[in-house]
C-alpha positions as semicolon CSV with decimal commas, in nm:
position;residue;x (nm);y (nm);z (nm)
1;M;13,600;14,760;15,078
2;T;13,398;14,703;15,391
3;Q;13,025;14,649;15,344
4;A;12,774;14,894;15,488
5;N;12,684;14,659;15,775
6;G;13,040;14,662;15,909
7;H;13,148;14,321;15,768
8;F;13,373;14,252;15,469
9;D;13,250;14,073;15,158
10;E;13,361;13,737;15,006
11;M;13,597;13,896;14,758
12;T;13,783;14,070;15,040
13;G;13,797;13,741;15,226
14;L;13,943;13,559;14,924
15;L;14,205;13,829;14,868
16;Y;14,297;13,809;15,240
17;L;14,341;13,431;15,225
18;E;14,555;13,460;14,912
19;G;14,770;13,733;15,073
20;Q;14,695;13,987;14,805
21;L;14,580;14,274;15,034
22;D;14,818;14,550;15,129
23;T;14,962;14,552;15,483
24;A;14,726;14,810;15,624
25;R;14,414;14,655;15,478
26;G;14,524;14,306;15,580
27;G;14,574;14,424;15,936
28;D;14,224;14,574;15,945
29;V;14,071;14,243;15,824
30;A;14,272;14,043;16,081
31;D;14,161;14,273;16,367
32;H;13,797;14,246;16,250
33;V;13,808;13,863;16,231
34;R;13,926;13,842;16,595
35;S;13,614;14,024;16,713
36;C;13,350;13,900;16,457
37;A;13,231;13,539;16,466
38;S;13,037;13,558;16,138
39;C;13,338;13,681;15,943
40;R;13,553;13,406;16,098
41;E;13,295;13,148;15,977
42;L;13,300;13,303;15,630
43;L;13,682;13,283;15,611
44;R;13,673;12,919;15,729
45;A;13,418;12,828;15,459
46;L;13,617;13,007;15,188
47;E;13,935;12,833;15,298
48;T;13,768;12,489;15,288
49;E;13,629;12,548;14,939
50;G;13,971;12,657;14,820
51;V;14,124;12,333;14,948
52;W;13,864;12,126;14,766
53;L;13,916;12,320;14,446
54;R;14,294;12,275;14,454
55;E;14,255;11,897;14,517
56;A;14,011;11,864;14,229
57;L;14,251;12,040;13,993
58;T;14,557;11,836;14,097
59;T;14,401;11,485;14,128
60;D;14,456;11,258;13,821
61;D;14,200;10,986;13,887
62;E;13,879;11,114;14,031
63;S;13,677;10,862;14,226
64;I;13,337;10,772;14,079
65;P;13,044;10,722;14,312
66;A;12,926;10,364;14,348
67;R;12,572;10,455;14,243
68;V;12,708;10,567;13,904
69;I;12,917;10,258;13,823
70;A;12,661;10,012;13,958
71;A;12,484;9,793;13,698
72;P;12,143;9,928;13,600
73;E;11,847;9,756;13,754
74;R;11,648;9,530;13,526
75;H;11,290;9,641;13,509
76;S;11,002;9,428;13,397
77;T;10,935;9,420;13,022
78;H;10,692;9,682;12,901
79;W;10,345;9,548;12,822
80;G;10,375;9,687;12,470
81;W;10,659;9,448;12,390
82;W;10,450;9,154;12,502
83;T;10,158;9,279;12,291
84;A;10,377;9,320;11,983
85;L;10,531;8,977;12,039
86;G;10,187;8,822;12,069
87;V;10,067;8,987;11,748
88;L;10,377;8,874;11,557
89;T;10,346;8,521;11,693
90;A;9,980;8,504;11,596
91;G;10,065;8,633;11,250
92;A;10,341;8,376;11,203
93;Y;10,107;8,097;11,317
94;T;9,837;8,222;11,079
95;V;10,077;8,225;10,784
96;W;10,196;7,874;10,867
97;S;9,856;7,716;10,937
98;G;9,664;7,907;10,671
99;F;9,910;7,907;10,383
100;V;10,226;7,702;10,420
101;Q;10,086;7,388;10,580
102;P;9,782;7,361;10,344
103;L;10,016;7,424;10,052
104;L;10,243;7,140;10,158
105;S;9,954;6,903;10,226
106;A;9,789;6,985;9,894
107;A;10,110;6,962;9,693
108;P;10,032;6,621;9,536
109;Q;9,700;6,756;9,408
110;V;9,854;7,061;9,239
111;G;10,151;6,895;9,083
112;G;10,404;6,926;9,364
113;T;10,622;6,655;9,511
114;Q;10,683;6,803;9,857
115;G;11,057;6,781;9,792
116;S;11,097;7,123;9,950
117;L;10,897;7,439;10,007
118;L;11,070;7,620;9,721
119;T;10,999;7,329;9,490
120;T;10,633;7,323;9,585
121;L;10,587;7,697;9,537
122;F;10,719;7,678;9,183
123;F;10,539;7,354;9,087
124;A;10,846;7,147;9,161
125;G;11,044;7,328;8,893
126;T;10,770;7,330;8,632
127;F;10,913;7,606;8,420
128;T;11,280;7,561;8,500
129;A;11,411;7,261;8,319
130;W;11,768;7,357;8,379
131;K;11,971;7,048;8,461
132;G;12,149;7,220;8,747
133;W;11,824;7,313;8,928
134;D;11,881;7,059;9,206
135;A;12,221;7,207;9,283
136;M;12,079;7,559;9,276
137;R;11,792;7,457;9,504
138;A;12,034;7,302;9,753
139;L;12,248;7,616;9,740
140;M;11,947;7,842;9,805
141;E;11,835;7,626;10,098
142;F;12,186;7,636;10,243
143;M;12,203;8,014;10,201
144;A;11,864;8,050;10,372
145;L;11,984;7,841;10,666
146;A;12,314;8,030;10,687
147;T;12,128;8,362;10,681
148;L;11,907;8,244;10,965
149;V;12,213;8,145;11,170
150;F;12,389;8,479;11,109
151;V;12,076;8,673;11,203
152;A;12,047;8,476;11,526
153;I;12,415;8,538;11,606
154;W;12,374;8,911;11,540
155;L;12,068;8,934;11,762
156;L;12,244;8,750;12,044
157;R;12,586;8,911;11,996
158;R;12,572;9,075;12,337
159;Q;12,467;8,760;12,514
160;W;12,742;8,522;12,396
161;Q;12,885;8,512;12,749
162;R;12,581;8,319;12,858
163;F;12,578;7,950;12,792
164;T;12,201;7,941;12,744
165;A;12,220;8,163;12,436
166;I;12,486;7,943;12,277
167;A;12,291;7,630;12,360
168;F;11,974;7,778;12,212
169;V;12,135;7,878;11,883
170;M;12,331;7,557;11,839
171;G;12,034;7,346;11,937
172;S;11,814;7,522;11,681
173;V;12,072;7,465;11,409
174;A;12,107;7,099;11,505
175;C;11,730;7,050;11,498
176;A;11,704;7,217;11,157
177;L;11,982;7,001;11,016
178;G;11,843;6,688;11,177
179;M;11,488;6,718;11,041
180;P;11,400;6,422;10,819
181;Q;11,366;6,506;10,454
182;P;11,073;6,356;10,263
183;V;11,152;6,106;9,993
184;A;11,159;6,274;9,656
185;A;10,927;6,151;9,384
186;A;11,041;6,021;9,050
187;E;11,205;6,280;8,831
188;P;10,967;6,420;8,565
189;D;11,020;6,417;8,193
190;I;11,141;6,766;8,097
191;H;11,149;6,924;7,754
192;T;11,252;7,282;7,690
193;G;11,421;7,504;7,438
194;N;11,269;7,361;7,119
195;P;11,027;7,582;6,922
196;V;10,785;7,290;6,881
197;Y;10,730;6,995;7,110
198;T;10,510;6,704;7,005
199;L;10,430;6,390;7,201
200;P;10,345;6,138;6,929
201;A;10,030;5,927;6,944
202;G;10,089;5,588;7,103
203;Q;10,379;5,714;7,315
204;E;10,332;5,725;7,692
205;I;10,511;5,934;7,955
206;K;10,527;5,741;8,281
207;T;10,590;6,048;8,502
208;D;10,501;6,416;8,500
209;L;10,566;6,603;8,177
210;R;10,702;6,957;8,180
211;V;10,731;7,151;7,860
212;V;10,858;7,499;7,773
213;A;10,815;7,566;7,401
214;D;10,648;7,794;7,149
215;R;10,404;7,525;7,037
216;T;10,308;7,214;7,230
217;E;10,100;6,927;7,100
218;I;10,018;6,627;7,318
219;N;9,891;6,333;7,111
220;G;10,012;6,055;7,343
221;D;9,937;5,972;7,706
222;V;10,077;6,131;8,022
223;D;10,053;5,926;8,342
224;G;10,125;6,224;8,564
225;D;10,068;6,597;8,544
226;L;10,116;6,809;8,234
227;M;10,281;7,139;8,323
228;V;10,348;7,378;8,038
229;M;10,459;7,726;7,948
230;T;10,385;7,773;7,582
231;Q;10,219;7,993;7,327
232;Y;9,988;7,735;7,174
233;L;9,880;7,417;7,351
234;T;9,679;7,137;7,199
235;V;9,598;6,824;7,400
236;N;9,461;6,533;7,195
237;G;9,591;6,252;7,417
238;H;9,502;6,130;7,765
239;V;9,635;6,316;8,069
240;K;9,589;6,111;8,386
241;G;9,693;6,393;8,618
242;D;9,637;6,770;8,607
243;I;9,702;7,030;8,340
244;L;9,878;7,334;8,483
245;G;10,043;7,623;8,308
246;F;10,046;7,945;8,110
247;A;9,960;7,976;7,741
248;Q;9,812;8,206;7,482
249;E;9,570;7,963;7,318
250;V;9,464;7,629;7,464
251;R;9,254;7,354;7,310
252;V;9,185;7,039;7,510
253;N;9,040;6,758;7,297
254;G;9,162;6,462;7,503
255;A;9,045;6,328;7,838
256;V;9,187;6,473;8,161
257;D;9,145;6,266;8,478
258;G;9,253;6,541;8,716
259;N;9,211;6,918;8,723
260;V;9,262;7,189;8,464
261;R;9,419;7,508;8,600
262;L;9,534;7,751;8,333
263;W;9,613;8,116;8,278
264;C;9,567;8,193;7,909
265;Q;9,413;8,422;7,653
266;A;9,166;8,176;7,501
267;I;9,069;7,822;7,596
268;T;8,839;7,564;7,439
269;L;8,739;7,243;7,621
270;N;8,607;6,964;7,396
271;S;8,659;6,662;7,621
272;T;8,602;6,516;7,967
273;V;8,765;6,661;8,276
274;G;8,744;6,430;8,577
275;K;8,772;6,690;8,852
276;N;8,768;7,071;8,854
277;V;8,838;7,351;8,610
278;M;8,988;7,685;8,714
279;V;9,069;7,925;8,432
280;W;9,172;8,289;8,394
281;S;9,133;8,390;8,030
282;Q;8,992;8,644;7,790
283;A;8,767;8,396;7,610
284;T;8,639;8,066;7,750
285;E;8,440;7,806;7,556
286;L;8,296;7,485;7,696
287;D;8,194;7,279;7,392
288;S;7,875;7,076;7,384
289;K;8,084;6,757;7,392
290;A;8,271;6,861;7,705
291;K;8,192;6,726;8,051
292;I;8,337;6,843;8,382
293;G;8,303;6,609;8,679
294;G;8,365;6,873;8,945
295;T;8,328;7,248;8,977
296;M;8,409;7,522;8,730
297;A;8,550;7,862;8,829
298;V;8,622;8,107;8,548
299;G;8,744;8,464;8,534
300;T;8,699;8,580;8,178
301;Q;8,567;8,845;7,946
302;V;8,349;8,624;7,729
303;A;8,226;8,279;7,837
304;Q;8,025;8,024;7,640
305;L;7,909;7,727;7,847
306;N;7,756;7,472;7,611
307;G;7,875;7,152;7,779
308;Q;7,796;6,967;8,101
309;V;7,920;7,057;8,450
310;E;7,838;6,831;8,744
311;G;7,937;7,070;9,025
312;D;7,895;7,437;9,102
313;V;7,972;7,705;8,845
314;L;8,123;8,043;8,931
315;V;8,183;8,286;8,647
316;G;8,300;8,646;8,654
317;G;8,318;8,833;8,328
318;E;8,158;9,074;8,086
319;S;7,933;8,846;7,882
320;V;7,816;8,491;7,971
321;D;7,615;8,257;7,747
322;I;7,476;7,933;7,892
323;N;7,339;7,665;7,660
324;G;7,447;7,346;7,838
325;S;7,363;7,134;8,142
326;L;7,475;7,261;8,482
327;G;7,419;7,011;8,760
328;H;7,438;7,232;9,068
329;D;7,430;7,595;9,182
330;V;7,534;7,872;8,946
331;S;7,671;8,214;9,043
332;I;7,729;8,470;8,766
333;H;7,887;8,815;8,800
334;S;7,884;8,986;8,461
335;E;7,744;9,268;8,255
336;R;7,515;9,041;8,052
337;L;7,373;8,689;8,089
338;N;7,205;8,492;7,810
339;I;7,045;8,151;7,878
340;G;6,972;7,958;7,557
341;P;6,696;7,706;7,472
342;A;6,915;7,398;7,537
343;A;7,025;7,521;7,881
344;E;6,939;7,324;8,195
345;I;7,029;7,443;8,544
346;K;6,948;7,190;8,816
347;G;7,042;7,409;9,111
348;G;6,986;7,766;9,213
349;T;7,095;8,056;8,995
350;K;7,231;8,385;9,126
351;Y;7,308;8,661;8,883
352;E;7,458;9,000;8,958
353;G;7,481;9,234;8,664
354;R;7,384;9,562;8,504
355;S;7,078;9,430;8,320
356;A;6,827;9,148;8,363
357;A;6,913;8,805;8,225
358;Q;6,783;8,706;7,882
359;V;6,620;8,363;7,927
360;S;6,494;8,155;7,634
361;P;6,148;7,998;7,674
362;G;6,297;7,654;7,613
363;A;6,549;7,677;7,902
364;K;6,497;7,450;8,203
365;L;6,559;7,620;8,536
366;A;6,511;7,447;8,871
367;S;6,430;7,781;9,037
368;P;6,383;8,143;8,932
369;I;6,693;8,351;8,883
370;V;6,787;8,564;9,182
371;F;6,888;8,890;9,019
372;T;7,089;9,162;9,195
373;Y;7,152;9,489;9,026
374;A;7,525;9,558;9,029
375;K;7,572;9,914;9,150
376;R;7,904;10,066;9,072
377;G;8,102;10,177;9,375
378;P;8,032;10,112;9,744
379;N;7,683;10,082;9,887
380;Y;7,662;10,346;10,158
381;R;7,321;10,224;10,272
382;E;7,448;9,891;10,399
383;G;7,591;9,866;10,748
384;R;7,845;9,604;10,646
385;Y;8,023;9,865;10,435
386;Y;8,104;10,066;10,748
387;Y;8,171;9,747;10,944
388;H;8,423;9,645;10,680
389;G;8,584;9,989;10,700
390;L;8,612;9,956;11,078
391;W;8,792;9,623;11,037
392;L;9,035;9,780;10,791
393;W;9,104;10,059;11,040
394;G;9,166;9,801;11,314
395;A;9,413;9,607;11,098
396;S;9,619;9,917;11,021
397;F;9,604;10,026;11,388
398;L;9,742;9,689;11,504
399;L;10,031;9,721;11,261
400;A;10,092;10,073;11,392
401;L;10,110;9,939;11,749
402;A;10,364;9,679;11,643
403;L;10,579;9,947;11,476
404;I;10,559;10,177;11,778
405;F;10,674;9,913;12,026
406;V;10,915;9,718;11,805
407;A;11,082;10,006;11,616
408;P;10,994;10,330;11,795
409;G;11,295;10,521;11,663
410;F;11,214;10,434;11,302
411;F;10,846;10,515;11,358
412;F;10,912;10,863;11,497
413;D;11,177;10,938;11,232
414;V;10,938;10,854;10,947
415;T;10,660;11,058;11,110
416;Q;10,893;11,357;11,127
417;A;11,000;11,298;10,766
418;C;10,634;11,333;10,661
419;K;10,669;11,703;10,747
420;K;10,898;11,740;10,444
421;V;10,607;11,716;10,203
422;A;10,780;11,805;9,875
423;P;11,083;11,569;9,907
424;A;10,862;11,289;10,040
425;M;10,614;11,321;9,750
426;G;10,898;11,330;9,497
427;F;11,082;11,023;9,624
428;G;10,754;10,842;9,688
429;A;10,632;10,890;9,330
430;L;10,965;10,760;9,201
431;F;10,989;10,451;9,421
432;L;10,617;10,366;9,401
433;F;10,648;10,285;9,031
434;A;11,019;10,208;8,989
435;T;11,054;9,951;9,269
436;P;10,808;9,685;9,140
437;I;10,940;9,720;8,785
438;A;11,297;9,669;8,899
439;A;11,201;9,377;9,124
440;I;11,012;9,202;8,843
441;I;11,306;9,248;8,605
442;V;11,546;9,105;8,863
443;S;11,311;8,810;8,932
444;C;11,329;8,702;8,569
445;T;11,660;8,528;8,644
446;I;11,711;8,238;8,883
447;V;11,993;8,418;9,061
448;G;11,785;8,731;9,110
449;L;11,473;8,544;9,222
450;G;11,590;8,537;9,583
451;V;11,628;8,915;9,573
452;G;11,328;9,017;9,367
453;I;11,061;8,834;9,567
454;P;11,173;8,969;9,910
455;V;11,193;9,318;9,760
456;L;10,837;9,289;9,632
457;L;10,714;9,170;9,972
458;L;10,892;9,454;10,154
459;Y;10,757;9,697;9,895
460;L;10,398;9,586;9,961
461;I;10,450;9,616;10,336
462;A;10,595;9,966;10,295
463;V;10,309;10,080;10,073
464;Y;10,052;9,948;10,321
465;S;10,238;10,107;10,614
466;A;10,253;10,445;10,444
467;K;9,910;10,547;10,575
468;I;10,023;10,475;10,931
469;F;10,295;10,740;10,919
470;V;10,075;10,991;10,738
471;G;9,803;10,925;10,996
472;A;10,053;10,983;11,280
473;W;10,156;11,313;11,120
474;L;9,791;11,415;11,081
475;G;9,714;11,325;11,442
476;E;10,012;11,530;11,559
477;K;9,882;11,830;11,365
478;L;9,543;11,802;11,536
479;L;9,640;11,697;11,890
480;G;9,986;11,842;11,926
481;A;10,327;11,677;11,975
482;N;10,290;11,549;12,332
483;V;10,569;11,320;12,453
484;G;10,491;10,960;12,551
485;I;10,361;10,632;12,414
486;G;10,001;10,701;12,513
487;P;9,971;11,031;12,323
488;T;10,144;10,873;12,024
489;I;9,893;10,589;12,012
490;G;9,607;10,837;12,039
491;R;9,744;11,046;11,753
492;V;9,787;10,742;11,531
493;A;9,435;10,614;11,607
494;L;9,279;10,951;11,526
495;G;9,484;11,003;11,211
496;L;9,404;10,656;11,074
497;L;9,035;10,706;11,153
498;I;9,032;11,034;10,960
499;L;9,209;10,875;10,663
500;R;8,962;10,586;10,667
501;G;8,674;10,836;10,665
502;I;8,826;11,026;10,373
503;A;8,869;10,697;10,183
504;M;8,490;10,646;10,199
505;I;8,424;10,967;10,006
506;P;8,357;10,899;9,634
507;F;8,636;11,001;9,395
508;I;8,827;11,198;9,659
509;G;8,872;10,887;9,872
510;G;9,029;10,696;9,586
511;L;9,263;10,983;9,502
512;V;9,375;11,027;9,863
513;G;9,379;10,663;9,971
514;W;9,536;10,508;9,662
515;I;9,767;10,781;9,531
516;I;9,848;11,068;9,766
517;V;9,887;10,880;10,096
518;P;10,095;10,586;9,957
519;I;10,327;10,824;9,769
520;W;10,363;11,053;10,070
521;G;10,427;10,781;10,328
522;L;10,654;10,576;10,101
523;G;10,863;10,885;10,027
524;A;10,905;10,951;10,400
525;I;11,021;10,591;10,451
526;V;11,273;10,630;10,167
527;L;11,407;10,953;10,320
528;V;11,463;10,790;10,658
529;L;11,625;10,478;10,509
530;H;11,853;10,695;10,297
531;R;11,959;10,900;10,600
532;R;12,030;10,585;10,802
533;I;12,217;10,400;10,531
534;M;12,427;10,684;10,391
535;P;12,705;10,812;10,621
536;Q;12,647;11,160;10,757
537;A;12,915;11,423;10,698
538;V;13,066;11,551;11,026
539;P;13,165;11,919;11,017
540;V;13,533;11,978;11,101
541;A;13,614;12,277;11,319
542;A;13,847;12,525;11,159
543;A;14,193;12,539;11,306
544;A;14,271;12,846;11,511
C-alpha cells in the first residue's frame, strides 16, 4: 500500500487514523511517521479535516456568516426606470392637458354640465334617462376611488412600516375626498320609452331636452340643448342650444341658435343655424333656404350644398354638388365635384379628387380651383412619407423601451412565446375578432359599461404592442440572443425598423402590418397571460 516514492497515500492515512489497519501494517505506518515529516503533516491535515467533518454533521444550528445575513445594499435607480417614468408622466400630462381638461372646459358648449367627468363624456346622461342614474353615477365614482385606494395599498404593501407611505396614501385620499364639487346645473327634461315623442307647438322646455324614441318631432321651443337618440327626427320649432344625437333621418326646419352635431343616415337642413354644423351621414342636403353662421364639416357619401355658409367648408365624400353661397375657404375631398350656375365661393377652393371639377359658366369663384389629383395609396416620391414612417417607428420604439424597463419579465416571456408560431397565430386570430365583439356587447348595459370600455382600451394597446414583440423576436433571429438590456434594445430597434420597412411595400405591407403581425403578437400575449393566470400543475414524485 506504500507509494513508489516511499510514502503512503491518503487512503492509508485515513485507515490508520480510523484504526482499521492490521497490527503489522499499522506498526509500519507508525514507524514511517516518526521518521518522515511530510507524512506527519499529511496525517495532521487529515485528522483536522475529520474533526471539522464530524462537527458539521453533529451541529444542529450552523452559524451563518454576517455577509450573508446583512441587508442588501441599496444601489441607485437604473436610468431606464427614470426614462420610463418620464415617458409615462409626459403621456399622462398630455392626456390631461390635451383631452380631459379641454373636454371639461368645453362641456357647456357641447351639452355637458361639468357635473362629473363620466357625465361629461356621455353628454351628461343624454341617452340614459333612467331615474336611478344619479345613484349609479355616485356608485361608479365611489368604486373608482376605492379601486384607486386598493391599488395604492397593494403597491405599498411592503412599505407599510414606514410612516411616510401611510401619510402619502391617506393624504391623497383626503385630498380626493376634499376636492370641491362643481354646482350641478338644472336637471333636464327627459323623455324615453315611448314610440313617438312630440313637443307641441307653443310649448316651451326651459332646460335641456333629452329624448329616446322611435320618432321625435319638435314643434315647440327648447331653451337648452336638444339631445336625441331616435330613428326619425323632425325639428320645426326653435332650439336655442345645440342639437346633438344619433338618428336615421333628420330634417331641421326650425331655427337653431347653437351647433348641430349629428351622426345619421340622411340629413336635410332647411333653416338657420347660428354656429357650426358637424355631420357624419350618408346623404347631406343644405337647402337653398338654409343659412349657417359658422363653419360646416361633413363626412358623407353624397352632399348637396345649395344654401349659405358664412365660415369655412370641409367636405369629404364621394360626390359633392355646390349651388349655394359659401363665404370663406372651401376644401373638398371627393371623387367628383360639380359647381352649379348659382354657386358663389368667396374664398379659396381646394379640391382633391379623381377627376377635374365640373364648373358651370355662371358660377362665381373668387379664385381658380386648386386641383390635386388623388392618387390611391402612399406617395413614395414625397419625403414626408418616409418622415412620417420614421415617426411611427419612434413611437413604437418608445413604447418598447417602457415595456422593457417597467415589465421586463413580461416582455421577455411574450418574446419567447412568439417562437410558438402556430399556437400564437391561432389564439391571436380568435382574440383579435372575438374581444371587441364581446366588449361591445358587454358595454350595451350600464353595469357592463365599466368593464367593456377598459377591455376595449386594453385591447387596442395590446394590438398596437403586438409588433413590438414580433420585432423583438425578429431582431433576436438576426442578431442572436445576447443577454443584457443593451442587446435587447438593439434587437427591438432593428426588428421594428424591418417591420416598418415591410409595411411600406404595397399590398405585402398591408397584409403583414395589419393582419399577420397583430395576430401573431396578440396570440403571444394571450399565451403568456394564460400561463400566468392559470395555475401550473406540479409533478408529484412517485413513492418508492
